[in-house]
Backbone as numpy.savetxt, mean C-alpha at the origin, in Angstrom:
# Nx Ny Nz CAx CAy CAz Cx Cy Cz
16.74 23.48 22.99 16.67 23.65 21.54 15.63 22.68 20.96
14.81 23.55 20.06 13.68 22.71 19.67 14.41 21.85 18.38
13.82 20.47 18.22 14.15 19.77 17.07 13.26 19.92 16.01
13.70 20.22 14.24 13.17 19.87 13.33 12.40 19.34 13.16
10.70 19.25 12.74 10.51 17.51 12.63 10.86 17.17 11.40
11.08 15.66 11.10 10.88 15.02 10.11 10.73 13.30 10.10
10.93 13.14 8.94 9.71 11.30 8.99 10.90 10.95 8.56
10.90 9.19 9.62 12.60 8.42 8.55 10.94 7.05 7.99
11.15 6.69 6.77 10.73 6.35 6.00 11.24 4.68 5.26
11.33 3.41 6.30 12.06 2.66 5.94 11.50 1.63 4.73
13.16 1.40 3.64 12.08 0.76 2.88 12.91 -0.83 2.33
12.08 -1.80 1.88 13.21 -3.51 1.92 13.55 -3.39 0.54
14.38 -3.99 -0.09 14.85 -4.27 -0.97 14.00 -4.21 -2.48
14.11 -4.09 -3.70 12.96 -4.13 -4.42 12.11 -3.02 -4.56
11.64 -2.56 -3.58 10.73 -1.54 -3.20 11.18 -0.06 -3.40
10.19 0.75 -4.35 10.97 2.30 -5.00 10.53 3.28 -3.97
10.48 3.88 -3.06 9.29 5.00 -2.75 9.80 6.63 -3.22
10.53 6.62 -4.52 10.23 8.00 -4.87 9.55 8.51 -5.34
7.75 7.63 -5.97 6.77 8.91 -6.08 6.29 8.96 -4.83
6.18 8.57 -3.75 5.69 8.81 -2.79 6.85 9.73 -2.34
8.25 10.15 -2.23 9.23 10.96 -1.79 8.48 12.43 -2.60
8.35 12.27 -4.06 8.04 13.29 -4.06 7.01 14.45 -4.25
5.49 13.35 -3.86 4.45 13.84 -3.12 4.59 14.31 -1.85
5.14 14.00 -0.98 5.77 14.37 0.72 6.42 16.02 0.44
7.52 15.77 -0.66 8.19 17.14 -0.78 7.54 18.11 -1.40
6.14 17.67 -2.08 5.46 18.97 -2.69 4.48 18.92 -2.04
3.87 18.49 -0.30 2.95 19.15 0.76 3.83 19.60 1.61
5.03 18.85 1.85 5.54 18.90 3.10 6.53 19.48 2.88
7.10 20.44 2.57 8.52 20.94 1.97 9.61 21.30 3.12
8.62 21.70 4.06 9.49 21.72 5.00 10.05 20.72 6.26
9.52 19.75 5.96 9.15 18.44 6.95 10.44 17.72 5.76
11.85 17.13 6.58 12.45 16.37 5.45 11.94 14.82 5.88
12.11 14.46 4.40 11.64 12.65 4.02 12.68 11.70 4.55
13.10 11.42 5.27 14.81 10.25 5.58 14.36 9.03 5.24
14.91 8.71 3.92 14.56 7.19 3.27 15.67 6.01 4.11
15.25 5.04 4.54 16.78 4.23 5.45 15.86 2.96 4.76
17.35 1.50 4.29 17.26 1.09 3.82 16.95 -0.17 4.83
16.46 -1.03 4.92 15.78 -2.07 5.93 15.96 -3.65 4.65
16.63 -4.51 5.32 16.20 -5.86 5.27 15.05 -6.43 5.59
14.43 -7.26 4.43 13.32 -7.92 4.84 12.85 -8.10 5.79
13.55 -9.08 6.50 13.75 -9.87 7.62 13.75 -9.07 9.08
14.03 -7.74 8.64 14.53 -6.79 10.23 13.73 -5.37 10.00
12.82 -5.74 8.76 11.80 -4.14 8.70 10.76 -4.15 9.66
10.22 -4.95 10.04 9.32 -4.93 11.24 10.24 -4.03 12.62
11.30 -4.90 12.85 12.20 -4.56 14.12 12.42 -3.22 13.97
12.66 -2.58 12.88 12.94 -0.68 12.64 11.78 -0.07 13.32
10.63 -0.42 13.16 9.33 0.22 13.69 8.98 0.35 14.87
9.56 -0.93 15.79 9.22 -1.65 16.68 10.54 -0.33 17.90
11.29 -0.46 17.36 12.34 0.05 17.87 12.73 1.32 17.60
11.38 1.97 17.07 11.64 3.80 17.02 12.49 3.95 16.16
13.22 3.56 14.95 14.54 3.99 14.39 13.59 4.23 13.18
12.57 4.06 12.66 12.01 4.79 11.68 10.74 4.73 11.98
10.06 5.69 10.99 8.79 6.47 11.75 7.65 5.21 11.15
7.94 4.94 9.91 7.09 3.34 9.11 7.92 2.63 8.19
7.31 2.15 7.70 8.56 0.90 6.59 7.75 0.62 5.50
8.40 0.29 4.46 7.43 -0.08 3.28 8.13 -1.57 2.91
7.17 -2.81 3.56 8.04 -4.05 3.33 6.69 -4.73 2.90
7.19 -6.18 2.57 6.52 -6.80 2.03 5.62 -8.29 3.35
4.50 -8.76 2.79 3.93 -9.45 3.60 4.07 -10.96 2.97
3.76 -11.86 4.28 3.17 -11.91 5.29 4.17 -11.35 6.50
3.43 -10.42 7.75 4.38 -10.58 9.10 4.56 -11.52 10.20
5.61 -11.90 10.41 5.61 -13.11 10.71 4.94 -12.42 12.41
5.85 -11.65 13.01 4.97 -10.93 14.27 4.07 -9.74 14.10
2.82 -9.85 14.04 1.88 -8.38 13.77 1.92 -7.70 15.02
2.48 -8.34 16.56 1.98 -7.53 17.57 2.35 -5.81 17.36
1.68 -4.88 17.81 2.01 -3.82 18.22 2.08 -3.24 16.47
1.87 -3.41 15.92 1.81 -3.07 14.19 0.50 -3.02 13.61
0.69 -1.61 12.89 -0.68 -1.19 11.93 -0.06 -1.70 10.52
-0.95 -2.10 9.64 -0.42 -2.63 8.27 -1.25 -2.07 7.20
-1.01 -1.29 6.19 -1.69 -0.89 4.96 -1.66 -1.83 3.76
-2.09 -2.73 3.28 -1.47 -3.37 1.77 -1.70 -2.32 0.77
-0.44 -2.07 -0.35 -0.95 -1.54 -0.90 -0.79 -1.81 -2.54
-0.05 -3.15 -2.77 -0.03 -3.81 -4.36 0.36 -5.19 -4.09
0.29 -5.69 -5.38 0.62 -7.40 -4.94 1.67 -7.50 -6.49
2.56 -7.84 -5.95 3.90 -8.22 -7.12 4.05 -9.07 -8.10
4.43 -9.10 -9.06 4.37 -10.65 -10.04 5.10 -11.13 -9.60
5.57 -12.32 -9.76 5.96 -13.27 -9.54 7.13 -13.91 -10.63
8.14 -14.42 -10.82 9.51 -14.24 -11.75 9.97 -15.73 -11.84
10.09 -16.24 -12.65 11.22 -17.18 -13.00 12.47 -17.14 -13.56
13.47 -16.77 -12.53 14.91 -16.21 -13.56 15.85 -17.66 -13.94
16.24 -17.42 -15.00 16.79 -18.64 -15.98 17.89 -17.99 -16.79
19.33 -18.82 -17.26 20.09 -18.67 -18.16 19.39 -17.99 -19.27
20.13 -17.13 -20.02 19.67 -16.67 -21.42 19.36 -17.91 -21.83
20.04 -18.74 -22.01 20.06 -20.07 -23.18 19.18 -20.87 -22.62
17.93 -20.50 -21.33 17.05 -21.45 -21.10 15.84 -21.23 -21.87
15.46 -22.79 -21.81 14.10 -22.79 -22.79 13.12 -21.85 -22.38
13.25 -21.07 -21.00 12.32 -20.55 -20.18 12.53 -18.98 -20.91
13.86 -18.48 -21.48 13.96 -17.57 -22.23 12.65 -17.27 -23.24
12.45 -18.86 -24.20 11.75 -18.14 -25.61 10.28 -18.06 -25.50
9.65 -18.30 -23.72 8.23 -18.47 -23.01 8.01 -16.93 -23.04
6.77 -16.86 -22.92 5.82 -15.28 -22.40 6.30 -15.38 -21.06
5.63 -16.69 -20.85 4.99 -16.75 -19.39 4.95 -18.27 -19.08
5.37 -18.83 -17.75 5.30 -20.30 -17.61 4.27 -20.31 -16.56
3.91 -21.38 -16.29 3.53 -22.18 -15.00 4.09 -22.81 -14.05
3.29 -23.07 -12.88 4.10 -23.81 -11.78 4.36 -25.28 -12.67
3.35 -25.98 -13.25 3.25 -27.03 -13.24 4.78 -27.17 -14.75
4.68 -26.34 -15.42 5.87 -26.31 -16.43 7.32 -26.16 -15.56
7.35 -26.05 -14.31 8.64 -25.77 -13.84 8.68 -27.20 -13.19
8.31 -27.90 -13.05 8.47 -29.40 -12.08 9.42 -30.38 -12.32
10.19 -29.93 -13.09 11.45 -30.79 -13.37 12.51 -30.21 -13.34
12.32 -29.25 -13.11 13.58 -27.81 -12.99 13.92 -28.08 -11.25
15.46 -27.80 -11.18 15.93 -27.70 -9.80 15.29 -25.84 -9.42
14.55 -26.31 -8.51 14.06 -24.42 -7.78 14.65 -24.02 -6.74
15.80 -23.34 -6.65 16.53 -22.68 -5.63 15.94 -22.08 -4.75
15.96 -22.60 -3.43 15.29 -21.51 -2.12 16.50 -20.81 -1.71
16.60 -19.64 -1.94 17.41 -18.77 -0.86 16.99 -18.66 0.83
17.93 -18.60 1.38 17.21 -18.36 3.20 16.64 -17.25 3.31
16.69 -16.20 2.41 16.34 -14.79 2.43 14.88 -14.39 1.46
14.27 -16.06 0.93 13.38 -15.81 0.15 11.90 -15.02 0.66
11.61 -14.35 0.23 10.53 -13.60 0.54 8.96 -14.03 0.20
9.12 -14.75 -0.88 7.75 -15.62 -1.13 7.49 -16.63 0.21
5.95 -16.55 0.86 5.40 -17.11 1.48 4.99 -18.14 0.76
6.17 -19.51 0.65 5.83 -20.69 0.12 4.98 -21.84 1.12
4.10 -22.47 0.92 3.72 -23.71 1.64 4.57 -24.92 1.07
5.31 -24.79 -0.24 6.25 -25.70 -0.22 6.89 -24.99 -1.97
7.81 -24.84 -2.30 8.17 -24.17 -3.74 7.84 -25.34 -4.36
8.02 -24.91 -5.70 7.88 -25.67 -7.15 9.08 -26.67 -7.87
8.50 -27.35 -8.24 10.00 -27.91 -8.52 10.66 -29.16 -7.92
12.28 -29.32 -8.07 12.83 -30.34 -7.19 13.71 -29.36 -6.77
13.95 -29.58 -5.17 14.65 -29.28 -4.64 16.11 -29.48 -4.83
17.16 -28.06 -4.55 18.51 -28.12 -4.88 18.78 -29.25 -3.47
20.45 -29.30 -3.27 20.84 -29.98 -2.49 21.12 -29.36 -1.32
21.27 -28.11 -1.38 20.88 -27.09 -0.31 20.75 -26.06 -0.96
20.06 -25.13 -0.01 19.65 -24.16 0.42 20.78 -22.63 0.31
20.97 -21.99 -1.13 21.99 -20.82 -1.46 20.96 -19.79 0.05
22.55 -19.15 0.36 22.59 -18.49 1.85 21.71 -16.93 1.79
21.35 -16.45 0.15 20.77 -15.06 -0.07 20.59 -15.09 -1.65
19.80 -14.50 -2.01 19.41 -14.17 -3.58 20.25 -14.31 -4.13
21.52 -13.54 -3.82 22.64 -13.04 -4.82 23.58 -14.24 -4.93
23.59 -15.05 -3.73 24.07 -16.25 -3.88 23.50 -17.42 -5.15
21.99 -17.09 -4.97 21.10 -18.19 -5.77 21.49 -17.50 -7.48
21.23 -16.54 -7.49 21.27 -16.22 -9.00 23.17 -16.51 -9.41
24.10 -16.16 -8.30 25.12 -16.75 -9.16 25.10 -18.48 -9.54
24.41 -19.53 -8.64 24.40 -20.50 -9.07 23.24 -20.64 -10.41
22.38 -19.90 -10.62 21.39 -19.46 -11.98 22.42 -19.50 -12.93
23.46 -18.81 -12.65 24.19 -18.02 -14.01 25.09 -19.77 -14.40
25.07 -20.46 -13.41 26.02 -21.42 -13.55 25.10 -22.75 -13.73
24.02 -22.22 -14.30 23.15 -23.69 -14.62 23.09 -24.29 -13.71
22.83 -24.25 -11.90 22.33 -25.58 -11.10 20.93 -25.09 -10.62
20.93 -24.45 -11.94 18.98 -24.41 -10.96 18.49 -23.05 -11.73
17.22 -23.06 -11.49 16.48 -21.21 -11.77 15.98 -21.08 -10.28
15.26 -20.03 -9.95 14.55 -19.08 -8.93 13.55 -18.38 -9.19
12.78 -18.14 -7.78 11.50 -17.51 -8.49 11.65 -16.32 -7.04
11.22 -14.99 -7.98 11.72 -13.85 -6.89 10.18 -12.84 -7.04
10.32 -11.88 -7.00 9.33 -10.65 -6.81 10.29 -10.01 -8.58
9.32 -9.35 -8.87 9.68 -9.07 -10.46 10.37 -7.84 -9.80
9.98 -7.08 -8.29 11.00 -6.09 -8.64 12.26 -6.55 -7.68
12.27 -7.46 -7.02 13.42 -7.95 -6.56 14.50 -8.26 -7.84
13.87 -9.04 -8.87 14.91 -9.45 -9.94 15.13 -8.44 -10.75
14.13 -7.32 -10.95 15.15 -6.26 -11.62 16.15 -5.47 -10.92
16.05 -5.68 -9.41 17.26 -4.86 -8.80 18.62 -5.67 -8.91
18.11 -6.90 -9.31 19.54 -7.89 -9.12 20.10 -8.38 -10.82
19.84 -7.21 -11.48 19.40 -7.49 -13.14 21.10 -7.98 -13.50
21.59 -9.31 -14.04 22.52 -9.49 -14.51 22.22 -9.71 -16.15
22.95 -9.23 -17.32 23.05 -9.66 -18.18 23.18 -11.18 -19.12
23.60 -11.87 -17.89 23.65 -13.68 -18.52 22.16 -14.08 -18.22
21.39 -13.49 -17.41 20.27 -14.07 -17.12 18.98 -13.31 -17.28
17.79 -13.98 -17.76 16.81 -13.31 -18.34 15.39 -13.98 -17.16
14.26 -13.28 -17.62 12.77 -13.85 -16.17 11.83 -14.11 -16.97
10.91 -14.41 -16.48 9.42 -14.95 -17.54 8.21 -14.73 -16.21
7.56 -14.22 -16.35 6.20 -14.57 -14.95 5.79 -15.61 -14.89
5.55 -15.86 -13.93 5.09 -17.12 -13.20 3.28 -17.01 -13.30
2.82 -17.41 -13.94 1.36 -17.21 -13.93 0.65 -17.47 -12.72
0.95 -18.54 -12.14 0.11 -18.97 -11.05 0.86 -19.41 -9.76
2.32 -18.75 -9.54 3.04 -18.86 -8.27 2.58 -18.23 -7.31
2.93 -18.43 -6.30 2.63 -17.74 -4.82 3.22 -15.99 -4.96
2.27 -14.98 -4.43 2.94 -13.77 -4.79 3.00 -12.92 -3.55
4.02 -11.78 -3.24 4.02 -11.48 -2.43 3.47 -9.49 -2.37
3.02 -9.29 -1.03 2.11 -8.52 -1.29 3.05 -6.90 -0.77
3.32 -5.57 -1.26 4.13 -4.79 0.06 2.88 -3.23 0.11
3.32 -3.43 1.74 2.45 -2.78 2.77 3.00 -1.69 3.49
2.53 -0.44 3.97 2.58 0.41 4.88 2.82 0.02 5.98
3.83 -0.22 6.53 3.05 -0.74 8.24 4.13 0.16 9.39
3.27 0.67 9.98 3.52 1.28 11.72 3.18 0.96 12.83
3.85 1.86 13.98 3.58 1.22 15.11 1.91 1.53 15.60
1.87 0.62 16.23 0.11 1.13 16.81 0.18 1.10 18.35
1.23 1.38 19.07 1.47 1.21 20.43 0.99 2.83 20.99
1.43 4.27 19.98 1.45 5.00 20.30 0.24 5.72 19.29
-0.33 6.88 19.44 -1.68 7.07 19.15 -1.27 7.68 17.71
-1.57 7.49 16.28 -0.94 8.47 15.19 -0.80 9.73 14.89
0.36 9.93 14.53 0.66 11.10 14.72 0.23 11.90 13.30
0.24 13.25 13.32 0.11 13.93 12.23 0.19 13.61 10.66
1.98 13.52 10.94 2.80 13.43 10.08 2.74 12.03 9.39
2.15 10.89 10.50 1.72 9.50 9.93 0.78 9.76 9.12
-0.28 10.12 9.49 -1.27 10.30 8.81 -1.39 11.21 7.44
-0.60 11.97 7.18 -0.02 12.70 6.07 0.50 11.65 5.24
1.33 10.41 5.81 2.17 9.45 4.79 0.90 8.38 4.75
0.22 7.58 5.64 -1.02 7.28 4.97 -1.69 7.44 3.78
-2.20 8.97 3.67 -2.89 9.65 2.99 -1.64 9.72 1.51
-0.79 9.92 1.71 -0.52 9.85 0.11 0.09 8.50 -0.42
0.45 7.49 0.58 0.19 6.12 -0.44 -0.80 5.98 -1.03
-2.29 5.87 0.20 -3.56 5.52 -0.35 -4.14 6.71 -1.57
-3.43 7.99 -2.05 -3.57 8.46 -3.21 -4.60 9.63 -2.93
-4.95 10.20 -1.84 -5.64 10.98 -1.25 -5.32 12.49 -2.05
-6.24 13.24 -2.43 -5.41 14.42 -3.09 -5.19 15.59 -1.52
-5.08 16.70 -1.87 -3.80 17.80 -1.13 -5.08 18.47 -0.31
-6.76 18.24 -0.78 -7.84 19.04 -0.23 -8.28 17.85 0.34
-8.25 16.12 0.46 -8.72 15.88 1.26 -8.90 16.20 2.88
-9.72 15.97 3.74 -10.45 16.61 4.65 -9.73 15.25 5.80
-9.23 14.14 5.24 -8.90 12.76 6.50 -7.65 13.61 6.95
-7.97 13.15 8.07 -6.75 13.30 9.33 -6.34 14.85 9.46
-7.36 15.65 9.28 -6.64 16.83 8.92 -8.18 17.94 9.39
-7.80 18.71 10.82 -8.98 19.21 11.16 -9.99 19.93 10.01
-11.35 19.97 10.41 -11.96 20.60 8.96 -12.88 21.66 9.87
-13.08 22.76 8.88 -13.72 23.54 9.65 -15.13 23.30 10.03
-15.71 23.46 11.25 -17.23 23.70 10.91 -17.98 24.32 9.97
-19.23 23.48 9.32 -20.15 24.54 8.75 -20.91 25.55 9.72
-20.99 26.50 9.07 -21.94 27.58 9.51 -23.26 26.82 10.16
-24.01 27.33 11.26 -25.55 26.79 12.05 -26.08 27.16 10.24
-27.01 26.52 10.60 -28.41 27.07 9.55 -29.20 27.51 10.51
-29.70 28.67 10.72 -31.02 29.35 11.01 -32.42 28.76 10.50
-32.48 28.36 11.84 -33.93 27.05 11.78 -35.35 28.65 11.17
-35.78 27.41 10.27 -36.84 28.21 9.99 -38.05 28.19 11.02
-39.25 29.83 10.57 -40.09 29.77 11.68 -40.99 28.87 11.35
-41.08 28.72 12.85 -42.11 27.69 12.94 -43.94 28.06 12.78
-44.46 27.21 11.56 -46.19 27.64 11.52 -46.76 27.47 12.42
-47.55 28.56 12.52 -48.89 29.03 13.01 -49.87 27.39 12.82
-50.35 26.43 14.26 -50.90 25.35 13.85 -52.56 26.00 13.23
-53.16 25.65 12.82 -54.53 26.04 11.89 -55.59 26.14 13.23
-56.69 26.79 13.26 -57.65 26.63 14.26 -58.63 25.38 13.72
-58.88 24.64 14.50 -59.71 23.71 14.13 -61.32 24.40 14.04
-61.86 23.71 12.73 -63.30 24.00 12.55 -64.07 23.31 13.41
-65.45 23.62 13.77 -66.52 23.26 14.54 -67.16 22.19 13.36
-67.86 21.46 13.71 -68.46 20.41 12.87 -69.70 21.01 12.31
-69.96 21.87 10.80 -70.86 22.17 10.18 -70.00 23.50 9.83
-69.39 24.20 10.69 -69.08 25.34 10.32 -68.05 25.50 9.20
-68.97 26.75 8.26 -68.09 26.65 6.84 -67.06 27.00 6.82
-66.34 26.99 6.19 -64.59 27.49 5.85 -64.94 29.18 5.68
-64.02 29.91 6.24 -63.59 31.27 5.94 -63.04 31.92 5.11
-63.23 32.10 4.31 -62.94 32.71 2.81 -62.33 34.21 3.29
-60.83 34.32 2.45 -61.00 35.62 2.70 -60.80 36.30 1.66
-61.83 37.67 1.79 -62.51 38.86 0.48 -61.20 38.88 -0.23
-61.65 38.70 -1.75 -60.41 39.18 -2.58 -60.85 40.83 -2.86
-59.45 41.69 -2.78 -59.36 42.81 -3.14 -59.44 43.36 -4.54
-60.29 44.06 -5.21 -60.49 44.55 -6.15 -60.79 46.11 -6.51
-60.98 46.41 -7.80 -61.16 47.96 -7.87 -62.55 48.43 -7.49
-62.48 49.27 -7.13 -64.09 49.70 -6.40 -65.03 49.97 -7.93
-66.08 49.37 -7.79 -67.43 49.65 -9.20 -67.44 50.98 -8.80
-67.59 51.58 -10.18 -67.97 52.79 -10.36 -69.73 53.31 -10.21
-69.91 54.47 -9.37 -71.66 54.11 -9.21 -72.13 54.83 -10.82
């Protein structure tokens, strides 16, 4: 019995892919989309391990072996704070405006820090959801992916962008062990925004030969003195 095909489509936290779901369903209608939900931390390992066909996670990878990577946006960057923080009545802060603020690292943080902002809590909250309940309880703010903090949107607590924090970037990435397949190249092509007649990854027909034109007659070369050959123009015969 032959199998169906279809694409499993893994994607981390934060991350939407239903206009890309439903570009797939208006080329591919018959090809189904299987969206599976992947942790940060273990979206590489889905790829790696055949259980989905690509992943849509965020960078840096900590292992690139055996992985193709697309970037394809770079995220703002969030400072979430009590309603009642001064960080509430800001547009927008800075790193250097947060330096007296306790900055919560979650173990699950996704920003590629060389060191966060701030003073350090006394440890280390075990996951986001951990850090923002200590947010809600005044021992600190956090700085997340703007769409990480709207998935974790609580009402006691409000965000501001970070103008000049570290930001994190999310990417296409597949395996490159095995040669791409079709159907990869179909999901390629409509992240990168390709319309339905592009010609990538997708045989194109030959043009027609052109029928070489004939080739001239080379000229006879003249003798040195001898005049050029005129030839008689045709006219009506004089009447005698």
């Amino acid at each position: 019995m032959v199998t169906a095909p279809s694409f499993k489509l893994g994607y981390v936290p934060g991350v939407t892919p239903s206009k890309w779901q439903r570009t797939w369903s208006e080329r591919l209608p018959d090809v189904p989309l299987d969206l599976v939900q992947a942790l940060d931390g273990q979206a590489a390992d889905l790829v790696r391990d055949g259980r989905v066909d690509a992943v849509l996670m965020r960078l840096p990878i900590a292992d690139r072996t055996d992985l193709h990577a697309i970037p394809l946006y770079t995220e703002t960057t969030v400072v979430v704070a009590p309603k009642e923080h001064w960080i509430a009545a800001a547009e927008e802060v800075t790193v250097a405006e947060l330096a007296d603020e306790v900055v919560l690292h979650p173990l699950d943080d996704v920003l590629d820090w060389s060191g966060p902002p701030g003073r350090p809590a006394d440890e280390r909250p075990g996951s986001t959801t951990h850090a923002l309940g200590m947010v809600a309880a005044e021992a600190g703010v956090v700085l997340l992916p703007q769409s990480v903090a709207r998935l974790h949107h609580r009402k006691d607590l409000t965000y501001r962008p970070v103008t000049d924090a570290t930001q994190s970037s999310v990417a296409l990435v597949w395996s490159s062990v095995d040669e791409t397949s079709e159907l990869m190249e179909q999901m390629i092509g409509i992240v990168r925004g390709r319309t339905v007649n592009s010609s990538r990854g997708r045989a194109e027909t030959p043009a027609p030969a052109k029928t070489p034109a004939p080739a001239k007659r080379p000229a006879t070369p003249r003798k040195p003195g001898q005049a050029r050959q005129r030839t008689p123009k045709r006219g009506k015969p004089r009447g005698r």
